[in-house]
mmCIF file of C-alpha atoms in Angstrom:
data_model
loop_
_atom_site.group_PDB
_atom_site.id
_atom_site.type_symbol
_atom_site.label_atom_id
_atom_site.label_comp_id
_atom_site.label_asym_id
_atom_site.label_seq_id
_atom_site.Cartn_x
_atom_site.Cartn_y
_atom_site.Cartn_z
ATOM 1 C CA UNK A 1 -31.725 -72.365 64.853
ATOM 2 C CA UNK A 2 -30.877 -70.282 67.980
ATOM 3 C CA UNK A 3 -31.853 -71.748 71.334
ATOM 4 C CA UNK A 4 -35.138 -70.662 72.862
ATOM 5 C CA UNK A 5 -34.695 -67.688 75.182
ATOM 6 C CA UNK A 6 -34.959 -68.600 78.829
ATOM 7 C CA UNK A 7 -36.035 -66.510 81.761
ATOM 8 C CA UNK A 8 -33.143 -64.883 83.593
ATOM 9 C CA UNK A 9 -33.441 -64.410 87.327
ATOM 10 C CA UNK A 10 -31.300 -62.124 89.475
ATOM 11 C CA UNK A 11 -30.640 -62.922 93.112
ATOM 12 C CA UNK A 12 -28.036 -62.295 95.770
ATOM 13 C CA UNK A 13 -24.872 -64.332 95.438
ATOM 14 C CA UNK A 14 -24.344 -67.224 97.837
ATOM 15 C CA UNK A 15 -21.375 -69.360 98.803
ATOM 16 C CA UNK A 16 -22.552 -72.170 96.519
ATOM 17 C CA UNK A 17 -21.928 -69.842 93.550
ATOM 18 C CA UNK A 18 -18.219 -69.516 94.289
ATOM 19 C CA UNK A 19 -16.905 -72.048 91.732
ATOM 20 C CA UNK A 20 -18.965 -70.618 88.861
ATOM 21 C CA UNK A 21 -18.167 -67.001 89.786
ATOM 22 C CA UNK A 22 -14.468 -67.854 89.933
ATOM 23 C CA UNK A 23 -14.667 -69.504 86.504
ATOM 24 C CA UNK A 24 -16.313 -66.406 85.016
ATOM 25 C CA UNK A 25 -13.732 -64.071 86.535
ATOM 26 C CA UNK A 26 -10.829 -66.292 85.491
ATOM 27 C CA UNK A 27 -12.016 -66.121 81.877
ATOM 28 C CA UNK A 28 -11.412 -62.354 81.990
ATOM 29 C CA UNK A 29 -8.089 -62.810 83.776
ATOM 30 C CA UNK A 30 -6.804 -65.228 81.117
ATOM 31 C CA UNK A 31 -8.387 -63.844 77.955
ATOM 32 C CA UNK A 32 -8.961 -60.085 78.274
ATOM 33 C CA UNK A 33 -7.525 -56.833 79.605
ATOM 34 C CA UNK A 34 -10.855 -56.093 81.318
ATOM 35 C CA UNK A 35 -9.311 -56.966 84.676
ATOM 36 C CA UNK A 36 -5.687 -56.236 85.475
ATOM 37 C CA UNK A 37 -5.318 -59.429 87.463
ATOM 38 C CA UNK A 38 -2.851 -61.573 85.544
ATOM 39 C CA UNK A 39 -3.023 -64.973 87.281
ATOM 40 C CA UNK A 40 -6.203 -67.072 87.647
ATOM 41 C CA UNK A 41 -7.636 -67.670 91.115
ATOM 42 C CA UNK A 42 -8.786 -70.794 92.881
ATOM 43 C CA UNK A 43 -12.223 -70.685 94.487
ATOM 44 C CA UNK A 44 -10.558 -70.697 97.917
ATOM 45 C CA UNK A 45 -8.523 -67.620 96.957
ATOM 46 C CA UNK A 46 -11.767 -65.891 95.875
ATOM 47 C CA UNK A 47 -13.718 -66.828 99.021
ATOM 48 C CA UNK A 48 -12.775 -63.619 100.941
ATOM 49 C CA UNK A 49 -14.030 -61.571 97.968
ATOM 50 C CA UNK A 50 -17.365 -63.414 98.001
ATOM 51 C CA UNK A 51 -17.730 -63.071 101.764
ATOM 52 C CA UNK A 52 -17.056 -59.319 101.544
ATOM 53 C CA UNK A 53 -20.396 -58.950 99.715
ATOM 54 C CA UNK A 54 -23.159 -59.771 102.230
ATOM 55 C CA UNK A 55 -26.876 -59.710 101.425
ATOM 56 C CA UNK A 56 -27.295 -56.289 103.026
ATOM 57 C CA UNK A 57 -25.262 -53.130 103.319
ATOM 58 C CA UNK A 58 -23.534 -51.137 100.602
ATOM 59 C CA UNK A 59 -21.322 -53.963 99.283
ATOM 60 C CA UNK A 60 -23.528 -56.329 97.331
ATOM 61 C CA UNK A 61 -23.181 -59.253 94.935
ATOM 62 C CA UNK A 62 -25.998 -59.881 92.463
ATOM 63 C CA UNK A 63 -25.984 -63.014 90.318
ATOM 64 C CA UNK A 64 -27.931 -63.655 87.106
ATOM 65 C CA UNK A 65 -29.000 -67.256 86.598
ATOM 66 C CA UNK A 66 -30.659 -69.080 83.734
ATOM 67 C CA UNK A 67 -34.265 -69.768 84.719
ATOM 68 C CA UNK A 68 -33.973 -73.435 83.784
ATOM 69 C CA UNK A 69 -32.314 -76.012 86.003
ATOM 70 C CA UNK A 70 -29.440 -78.278 84.972
ATOM 71 C CA UNK A 71 -29.620 -81.081 87.489
ATOM 72 C CA UNK A 72 -29.957 -79.398 90.879
ATOM 73 C CA UNK A 73 -28.440 -76.065 89.868
ATOM 74 C CA UNK A 74 -28.948 -73.120 87.589
ATOM 75 C CA UNK A 75 -26.278 -71.862 85.204
ATOM 76 C CA UNK A 76 -24.778 -68.558 86.318
ATOM 77 C CA UNK A 77 -24.786 -66.057 83.458
ATOM 78 C CA UNK A 78 -22.991 -63.210 85.198
ATOM 79 C CA UNK A 79 -22.694 -61.065 88.276
ATOM 80 C CA UNK A 80 -22.531 -57.458 89.424
ATOM 81 C CA UNK A 81 -20.931 -56.077 92.565
ATOM 82 C CA UNK A 82 -20.652 -52.917 94.580
ATOM 83 C CA UNK A 83 -17.421 -52.812 96.562
ATOM 84 C CA UNK A 84 -15.541 -50.253 98.647
ATOM 85 C CA UNK A 85 -14.202 -47.472 96.433
ATOM 86 C CA UNK A 86 -11.168 -46.868 98.669
ATOM 87 C CA UNK A 87 -10.228 -48.078 102.149
ATOM 88 C CA UNK A 88 -10.117 -44.716 103.971
ATOM 89 C CA UNK A 89 -13.204 -43.913 106.098
ATOM 90 C CA UNK A 90 -14.163 -40.705 104.267
ATOM 91 C CA UNK A 91 -14.801 -42.793 101.125
ATOM 92 C CA UNK A 92 -17.416 -44.966 102.875
ATOM 93 C CA UNK A 93 -20.358 -43.435 100.967
ATOM 94 C CA UNK A 94 -18.775 -44.235 97.599
ATOM 95 C CA UNK A 95 -18.769 -47.647 95.906
ATOM 96 C CA UNK A 96 -17.033 -49.120 92.895
ATOM 97 C CA UNK A 97 -19.333 -51.205 90.709
ATOM 98 C CA UNK A 98 -18.666 -53.786 88.046
ATOM 99 C CA UNK A 99 -20.355 -56.423 85.896
ATOM 100 C CA UNK A 100 -18.871 -59.664 84.566
ATOM 101 C CA UNK A 101 -20.788 -61.930 82.198
ATOM 102 C CA UNK A 102 -20.166 -65.583 81.418
ATOM 103 C CA UNK A 103 -18.642 -66.197 77.982
ATOM 104 C CA UNK A 104 -21.456 -66.206 75.441
ATOM 105 C CA UNK A 105 -23.924 -64.405 77.730
ATOM 106 C CA UNK A 106 -23.382 -60.923 76.294
ATOM 107 C CA UNK A 107 -25.926 -59.099 74.151
ATOM 108 C CA UNK A 108 -28.953 -60.498 76.014
ATOM 109 C CA UNK A 109 -29.576 -57.609 78.421
ATOM 110 C CA UNK A 110 -28.125 -59.519 81.380
ATOM 111 C CA UNK A 111 -25.799 -56.661 82.369
ATOM 112 C CA UNK A 112 -28.813 -54.352 82.425
ATOM 113 C CA UNK A 113 -30.793 -56.756 84.631
ATOM 114 C CA UNK A 114 -27.857 -57.081 87.008
ATOM 115 C CA UNK A 115 -27.328 -53.328 87.347
ATOM 116 C CA UNK A 116 -31.082 -52.706 87.837
ATOM 117 C CA UNK A 117 -31.087 -55.184 90.714
ATOM 118 C CA UNK A 118 -27.828 -53.872 92.169
ATOM 119 C CA UNK A 119 -28.876 -50.216 92.130
ATOM 120 C CA UNK A 120 -32.329 -51.087 93.517
ATOM 121 C CA UNK A 121 -30.650 -52.893 96.426
ATOM 122 C CA UNK A 122 -28.472 -49.839 97.101
ATOM 123 C CA UNK A 123 -31.388 -47.353 97.052
ATOM 124 C CA UNK A 124 -31.852 -47.392 100.838
ATOM 125 C CA UNK A 125 -28.162 -47.547 101.703
ATOM 126 C CA UNK A 126 -25.977 -44.604 102.731
ATOM 127 C CA UNK A 127 -24.240 -44.485 99.364
ATOM 128 C CA UNK A 128 -23.747 -41.177 97.569
ATOM 129 C CA UNK A 129 -21.714 -42.058 94.442
ATOM 130 C CA UNK A 130 -20.875 -45.090 92.341
ATOM 131 C CA UNK A 131 -17.670 -45.309 90.310
ATOM 132 C CA UNK A 132 -16.659 -47.635 87.499
ATOM 133 C CA UNK A 133 -13.246 -48.081 85.902
ATOM 134 C CA UNK A 134 -13.452 -49.412 82.341
ATOM 135 C CA UNK A 135 -10.311 -50.705 80.617
ATOM 136 C CA UNK A 136 -10.242 -49.262 77.116
ATOM 137 C CA UNK A 137 -11.470 -50.082 74.601
ATOM 138 C CA UNK A 138 -14.684 -51.678 75.866
ATOM 139 C CA UNK A 139 -17.671 -50.287 73.983
ATOM 140 C CA UNK A 140 -20.213 -52.676 75.527
ATOM 141 C CA UNK A 141 -19.268 -51.703 79.081
ATOM 142 C CA UNK A 142 -19.177 -48.010 78.204
ATOM 143 C CA UNK A 143 -22.701 -48.231 76.712
ATOM 144 C CA UNK A 144 -24.003 -50.127 79.749
ATOM 145 C CA UNK A 145 -22.659 -47.573 82.202
ATOM 146 C CA UNK A 146 -23.862 -44.598 80.186
ATOM 147 C CA UNK A 147 -27.331 -46.211 79.978
ATOM 148 C CA UNK A 148 -27.399 -46.135 83.782
ATOM 149 C CA UNK A 149 -26.454 -42.462 83.961
ATOM 150 C CA UNK A 150 -22.717 -42.806 84.499
ATOM 151 C CA UNK A 151 -20.698 -39.897 83.135
ATOM 152 C CA UNK A 152 -16.975 -39.889 82.280
ATOM 153 C CA UNK A 153 -14.729 -38.113 84.767
ATOM 154 C CA UNK A 154 -11.308 -38.889 83.312
ATOM 155 C CA UNK A 155 -8.939 -41.434 81.888
ATOM 156 C CA UNK A 156 -5.801 -42.883 83.394
ATOM 157 C CA UNK A 157 -3.490 -43.328 80.406
ATOM 158 C CA UNK A 158 -1.479 -46.533 80.094
ATOM 159 C CA UNK A 159 -2.089 -47.308 83.766
ATOM 160 C CA UNK A 160 -1.934 -51.104 83.448
ATOM 161 C CA UNK A 161 0.274 -53.513 81.525
ATOM 162 C CA UNK A 162 -1.095 -56.868 80.436
ATOM 163 C CA UNK A 163 -0.479 -59.108 77.403
ATOM 164 C CA UNK A 164 2.657 -57.129 76.595
ATOM 165 C CA UNK A 165 0.998 -53.758 76.177
ATOM 166 C CA UNK A 166 -0.309 -50.809 78.185
ATOM 167 C CA UNK A 167 -4.019 -50.152 78.693
ATOM 168 C CA UNK A 168 -5.982 -47.012 79.544
ATOM 169 C CA UNK A 169 -8.772 -47.004 82.132
ATOM 170 C CA UNK A 170 -11.671 -44.578 81.725
ATOM 171 C CA UNK A 171 -13.389 -43.647 84.993
ATOM 172 C CA UNK A 172 -17.114 -43.001 85.249
ATOM 173 C CA UNK A 173 -19.305 -41.798 88.111
ATOM 174 C CA UNK A 174 -22.985 -41.837 88.945
ATOM 175 C CA UNK A 175 -24.866 -40.029 91.681
ATOM 176 C CA UNK A 176 -26.997 -42.367 93.776
#
């Protein structure tokens, strides 16, 4: 019998989430071509990334947690971020967005909850466009982004090499 569904809550990420967020990301580093990082990170190596996503401003970190507590903490089911698109000042009104889910957390609408919260938090920010790069193939991510109004703008062919092969990245954009 499947487990009873639990309430999922979305909140801003905090420093206490760092270990769990690193574990989620490292799963994708080790097991998938979804990220082109090839070596797992320690939480300390990921700390600057976490700190670059404050509670306000255009660069946010939203975390989905299981509504039930395990001891004193809640299990993190995934996260979504908006990050700088490029470093040059003229790009400051553009963000790159992404979602990562914990293994086994897919297919429950958690990505949708995370993006709803992320885009709601960006509504009053000076952000004009959101971009997402999706390593191909990734049907679930493509469906999620299209559900939120992202449209394809092009594909970089064989732009990354991981696991002994080359991978394409499809780029999507959304007006905010």
